[in-house]
CSV table of C-alpha atoms in Angstrom, one decimal:
chain,number,residue,atom,x,y,z
X,1,MET,CA,8.9,-25.8,-6.3
X,2,PRO,CA,8.5,-22.0,-7.6
X,3,ALA,CA,6.1,-21.5,-10.6
X,4,THR,CA,7.8,-20.7,-13.9
X,5,THR,CA,6.2,-17.9,-15.9
X,6,ALA,CA,6.1,-18.0,-19.5
X,7,PRO,CA,8.1,-15.6,-21.5
X,8,PRO,CA,6.3,-12.7,-22.9
X,9,PRO,CA,5.3,-13.3,-26.6
X,10,PRO,CA,7.4,-11.5,-29.1
X,11,ALA,CA,6.7,-8.1,-30.2
X,12,PRO,CA,4.7,-7.9,-33.5
X,13,LEU,CA,7.2,-7.1,-36.5
X,14,THR,CA,5.8,-3.8,-37.8
X,15,LYS,CA,6.1,-3.7,-41.4
X,16,ARG,CA,7.5,-0.1,-42.7
X,17,ARG,CA,5.5,1.4,-45.2
X,18,ARG,CA,6.9,1.8,-48.6
X,19,LEU,CA,8.8,5.2,-49.2
X,20,TYR,CA,7.5,6.4,-52.7
X,21,TRP,CA,9.3,9.1,-54.8
X,22,HIS,CA,6.4,11.7,-54.3
X,23,ARG,CA,7.2,11.3,-50.3
X,24,LEU,CA,10.9,10.9,-50.7
X,25,ILE,CA,12.0,13.7,-52.7
X,26,PRO,CA,9.8,16.8,-51.2
X,27,GLY,CA,10.5,15.1,-47.8
X,28,LEU,CA,14.4,15.7,-48.2
X,29,TRP,CA,13.2,19.3,-48.3
X,30,TYR,CA,11.1,20.0,-45.5
X,31,ARG,CA,12.1,17.2,-43.0
X,32,PRO,CA,15.5,15.6,-44.2
X,33,VAL,CA,16.6,14.0,-41.0
X,34,GLU,CA,13.3,12.0,-40.4
X,35,ILE,CA,13.5,11.1,-44.4
X,36,LEU,CA,17.0,9.9,-44.2
X,37,ASP,CA,16.3,7.8,-41.2
X,38,GLU,CA,13.2,6.5,-42.7
X,39,ALA,CA,15.1,5.5,-45.9
X,40,ARG,CA,18.0,3.9,-44.0
X,41,ASP,CA,18.9,0.6,-45.9
X,42,ARG,CA,16.3,1.0,-48.3
X,43,THR,CA,17.0,1.0,-52.0
X,44,VAL,CA,15.3,3.7,-54.1
X,45,TRP,CA,16.2,2.7,-58.0
X,46,GLY,CA,12.9,4.4,-59.1
X,47,ALA,CA,13.3,7.6,-57.4
X,48,ALA,CA,17.2,7.8,-58.5
X,49,VAL,CA,16.3,7.0,-62.4
X,50,LEU,CA,13.2,9.4,-62.4
X,51,LEU,CA,15.2,12.5,-61.2
X,52,CYS,CA,18.2,11.7,-63.6
X,53,LEU,CA,15.8,11.7,-66.6
X,54,VAL,CA,14.0,14.6,-65.2
X,55,CYS,CA,17.2,16.7,-64.4
X,56,GLY,CA,18.8,15.6,-67.6
X,57,ALA,CA,15.9,16.6,-69.6
X,58,LEU,CA,15.6,20.0,-67.5
X,59,GLY,CA,19.1,21.1,-68.3
X,60,THR,CA,19.3,20.0,-71.8
X,61,VAL,CA,16.0,21.5,-73.3
X,62,THR,CA,16.5,24.7,-71.7
X,63,LYS,CA,19.7,25.3,-73.7
X,64,GLY,CA,19.6,27.4,-76.6
X,65,SER,CA,21.8,24.9,-78.5
X,66,PHE,CA,18.8,22.3,-78.1
X,67,HIS,CA,16.5,24.7,-79.7
X,68,GLN,CA,18.5,25.4,-82.5
X,69,GLN,CA,18.9,21.5,-82.9
X,70,TRP,CA,15.3,21.3,-82.7
X,71,ASN,CA,14.4,23.6,-85.3
X,72,GLY,CA,16.9,22.0,-87.7
X,73,ASN,CA,16.2,18.6,-87.1
X,74,PRO,CA,13.7,17.4,-84.4
X,75,ARG,CA,14.8,13.7,-84.7
X,76,LEU,CA,18.4,14.4,-84.2
X,77,ALA,CA,17.7,16.8,-81.1
X,78,LEU,CA,15.7,13.9,-79.6
X,79,GLY,CA,18.7,11.5,-80.1
X,80,SER,CA,20.8,14.1,-78.4
X,81,LEU,CA,18.6,14.3,-75.5
X,82,ALA,CA,18.6,10.5,-75.2
X,83,THR,CA,22.4,10.4,-75.2
X,84,VAL,CA,22.5,13.2,-72.7
X,85,GLU,CA,20.0,11.2,-70.3
X,86,ALA,CA,22.0,8.2,-70.5
X,87,GLY,CA,25.3,10.0,-69.6
X,88,VAL,CA,23.4,11.9,-66.8
X,89,LEU,CA,22.3,8.5,-65.5
X,90,PHE,CA,25.6,6.6,-65.8
X,91,ALA,CA,27.4,9.4,-64.2
X,92,SER,CA,25.1,9.9,-61.4
X,93,LEU,CA,25.3,6.1,-60.5
X,94,VAL,CA,29.1,6.4,-60.9
X,95,LEU,CA,29.2,9.3,-58.2
X,96,GLY,CA,27.0,7.1,-56.0
X,97,VAL,CA,29.1,4.1,-56.1
X,98,VAL,CA,32.4,6.4,-55.5
X,99,THR,CA,30.7,7.9,-52.3
X,100,HIS,CA,29.9,4.2,-51.1
X,101,SER,CA,33.5,3.0,-51.9
X,102,ILE,CA,35.1,6.1,-50.0
X,103,ALA,CA,32.9,5.4,-47.2
X,104,ARG,CA,33.9,1.6,-46.8
X,105,HIS,CA,37.6,2.7,-47.4
X,106,LEU,CA,36.8,5.1,-44.1
X,107,GLY,CA,35.5,2.4,-42.1
X,108,GLY,CA,31.8,2.4,-43.0
X,109,ASN,CA,29.6,-0.7,-43.2
X,110,GLY,CA,26.7,0.4,-45.2
X,111,ARG,CA,25.3,-1.4,-48.5
X,112,LEU,CA,26.0,-0.3,-51.9
X,113,GLY,CA,22.1,-0.2,-53.2
X,114,PRO,CA,20.7,2.2,-50.4
X,115,THR,CA,23.9,4.4,-50.3
X,116,ALA,CA,24.5,4.8,-54.2
X,117,THR,CA,20.7,5.5,-54.9
X,118,LEU,CA,20.0,7.6,-52.1
X,119,PHE,CA,23.0,9.8,-52.8
X,120,VAL,CA,22.0,10.2,-56.4
X,121,VAL,CA,18.2,11.2,-55.2
X,122,LEU,CA,19.7,13.7,-52.7
X,123,PHE,CA,22.0,15.2,-55.2
X,124,TRP,CA,19.5,15.9,-58.1
X,125,THR,CA,16.7,17.1,-55.6
X,126,THR,CA,18.9,19.6,-54.3
X,127,ASP,CA,19.8,20.8,-57.8
X,128,LEU,CA,16.4,21.0,-59.1
X,129,PRO,CA,15.8,24.8,-57.7
X,130,ARG,CA,19.0,25.7,-59.8
X,131,LEU,CA,18.0,24.0,-62.6
X,132,ALA,CA,14.5,25.3,-62.7
X,133,LEU,CA,15.7,28.9,-62.2
X,134,HIS,CA,18.4,28.2,-64.9
X,135,ALA,CA,15.5,27.5,-67.4
X,136,TRP,CA,14.6,31.4,-67.1
X,137,LEU,CA,17.7,33.3,-66.3
X,138,PRO,CA,21.4,33.1,-67.8
X,139,ALA,CA,23.7,30.7,-65.5
X,140,HIS,CA,26.0,33.8,-64.8
X,141,SER,CA,22.9,35.7,-63.3
X,142,LEU,CA,23.3,36.6,-59.5
X,143,ALA,CA,20.1,34.8,-58.6
X,144,VAL,CA,21.1,31.5,-60.2
X,145,ARG,CA,24.5,31.7,-58.6
X,146,ALA,CA,23.2,32.4,-55.4
X,147,VAL,CA,20.7,29.6,-55.4
X,148,ALA,CA,23.5,27.3,-56.7
X,149,GLY,CA,25.6,28.1,-53.8
X,150,LEU,CA,22.7,27.5,-51.4
X,151,THR,CA,21.5,24.2,-52.6
X,152,TRP,CA,25.2,23.1,-53.1
X,153,LEU,CA,25.6,23.7,-49.3
X,154,PHE,CA,22.4,22.0,-48.5
X,155,GLY,CA,23.0,19.1,-50.5
X,156,TYR,CA,26.4,18.6,-49.0
X,157,ALA,CA,25.2,18.4,-45.5
X,158,LEU,CA,22.6,16.0,-46.8
X,159,ALA,CA,25.1,13.8,-48.3
X,160,ALA,CA,27.0,13.9,-44.8
X,161,LEU,CA,24.0,13.0,-42.9
X,162,LEU,CA,23.0,10.2,-45.2
X,163,ILE,CA,26.7,8.6,-45.0
X,164,ARG,CA,26.8,9.1,-41.2
X,165,GLY,CA,23.5,7.4,-41.1
X,166,GLN,CA,24.0,4.5,-43.8
X,167,HIS,CA,27.5,3.8,-43.0
X,168,HIS,CA,27.6,4.4,-39.0
X,169,LEU,CA,30.7,6.9,-39.6
X,170,PRO,CA,31.5,10.0,-37.4
X,171,THR,CA,30.5,13.4,-38.9
X,172,HIS,CA,34.0,14.2,-40.1
X,173,LYS,CA,34.6,11.1,-41.9
X,174,ALA,CA,31.1,11.4,-43.4
X,175,LEU,CA,32.1,14.8,-44.7
X,176,ALA,CA,35.2,13.4,-46.1
X,177,SER,CA,33.6,10.7,-47.7
X,178,VAL,CA,31.4,13.2,-50.1
X,179,SER,CA,33.8,16.2,-50.4
X,180,ILE,CA,35.5,15.2,-53.8
X,181,GLN,CA,32.1,14.3,-55.3
X,182,MET,CA,30.4,17.6,-53.9
X,183,LEU,CA,33.3,19.9,-54.8
X,184,ALA,CA,33.6,18.4,-58.4
X,185,ALA,CA,29.9,18.6,-59.0
X,186,GLY,CA,30.0,22.3,-57.8
X,187,ALA,CA,33.0,23.3,-59.9
X,188,LEU,CA,31.6,21.4,-63.1
X,189,LEU,CA,27.8,21.7,-62.9
X,190,LYS,CA,26.8,24.6,-60.5
X,191,PHE,CA,29.9,26.7,-61.3
X,192,PRO,CA,31.2,25.8,-64.7
X,193,PRO,CA,34.4,27.6,-65.7
X,194,GLY,CA,33.5,30.5,-67.9
X,195,ASN,CA,30.2,31.6,-66.2
């Protein structure tokens, strides 16, 4: 009677290290493919909310109208800032949910939380250079417009990579999933009418 060999012991489960915002946000710039792969199926509410608040504040306090309001009534200016922050947070989450819904409609199988929060993170991460430069230069200047265009293209590519990985979609469907949102953001935020 042949001797039976015991089955090999199961491989130990390696616990994934937490993806904190200080690794996630800079990592999207210098190693985006690795970071998006590491972030797959993770929900990053903290980083998404943090970026919405930072970018909303940066976009508001650099405007001349905010400074005028601050000089007249600081309390009213802070109230306006809080309203803008809430609006940015809400609109960003809606963008993430819409992106997830379109991806699911095109055959994706990803989860809502990771898709929506990671979309918000990469959207505002790629817009930070434009916001920072716009704090010093007018929106219609060549430098701001060039940075806006480059960061928009980079954000578009990252968004497609995100959807392709989260929802297991081919590249053309991933691009289609984010096209409406990115085109609208480019027209209304990065290149608003009149600039």
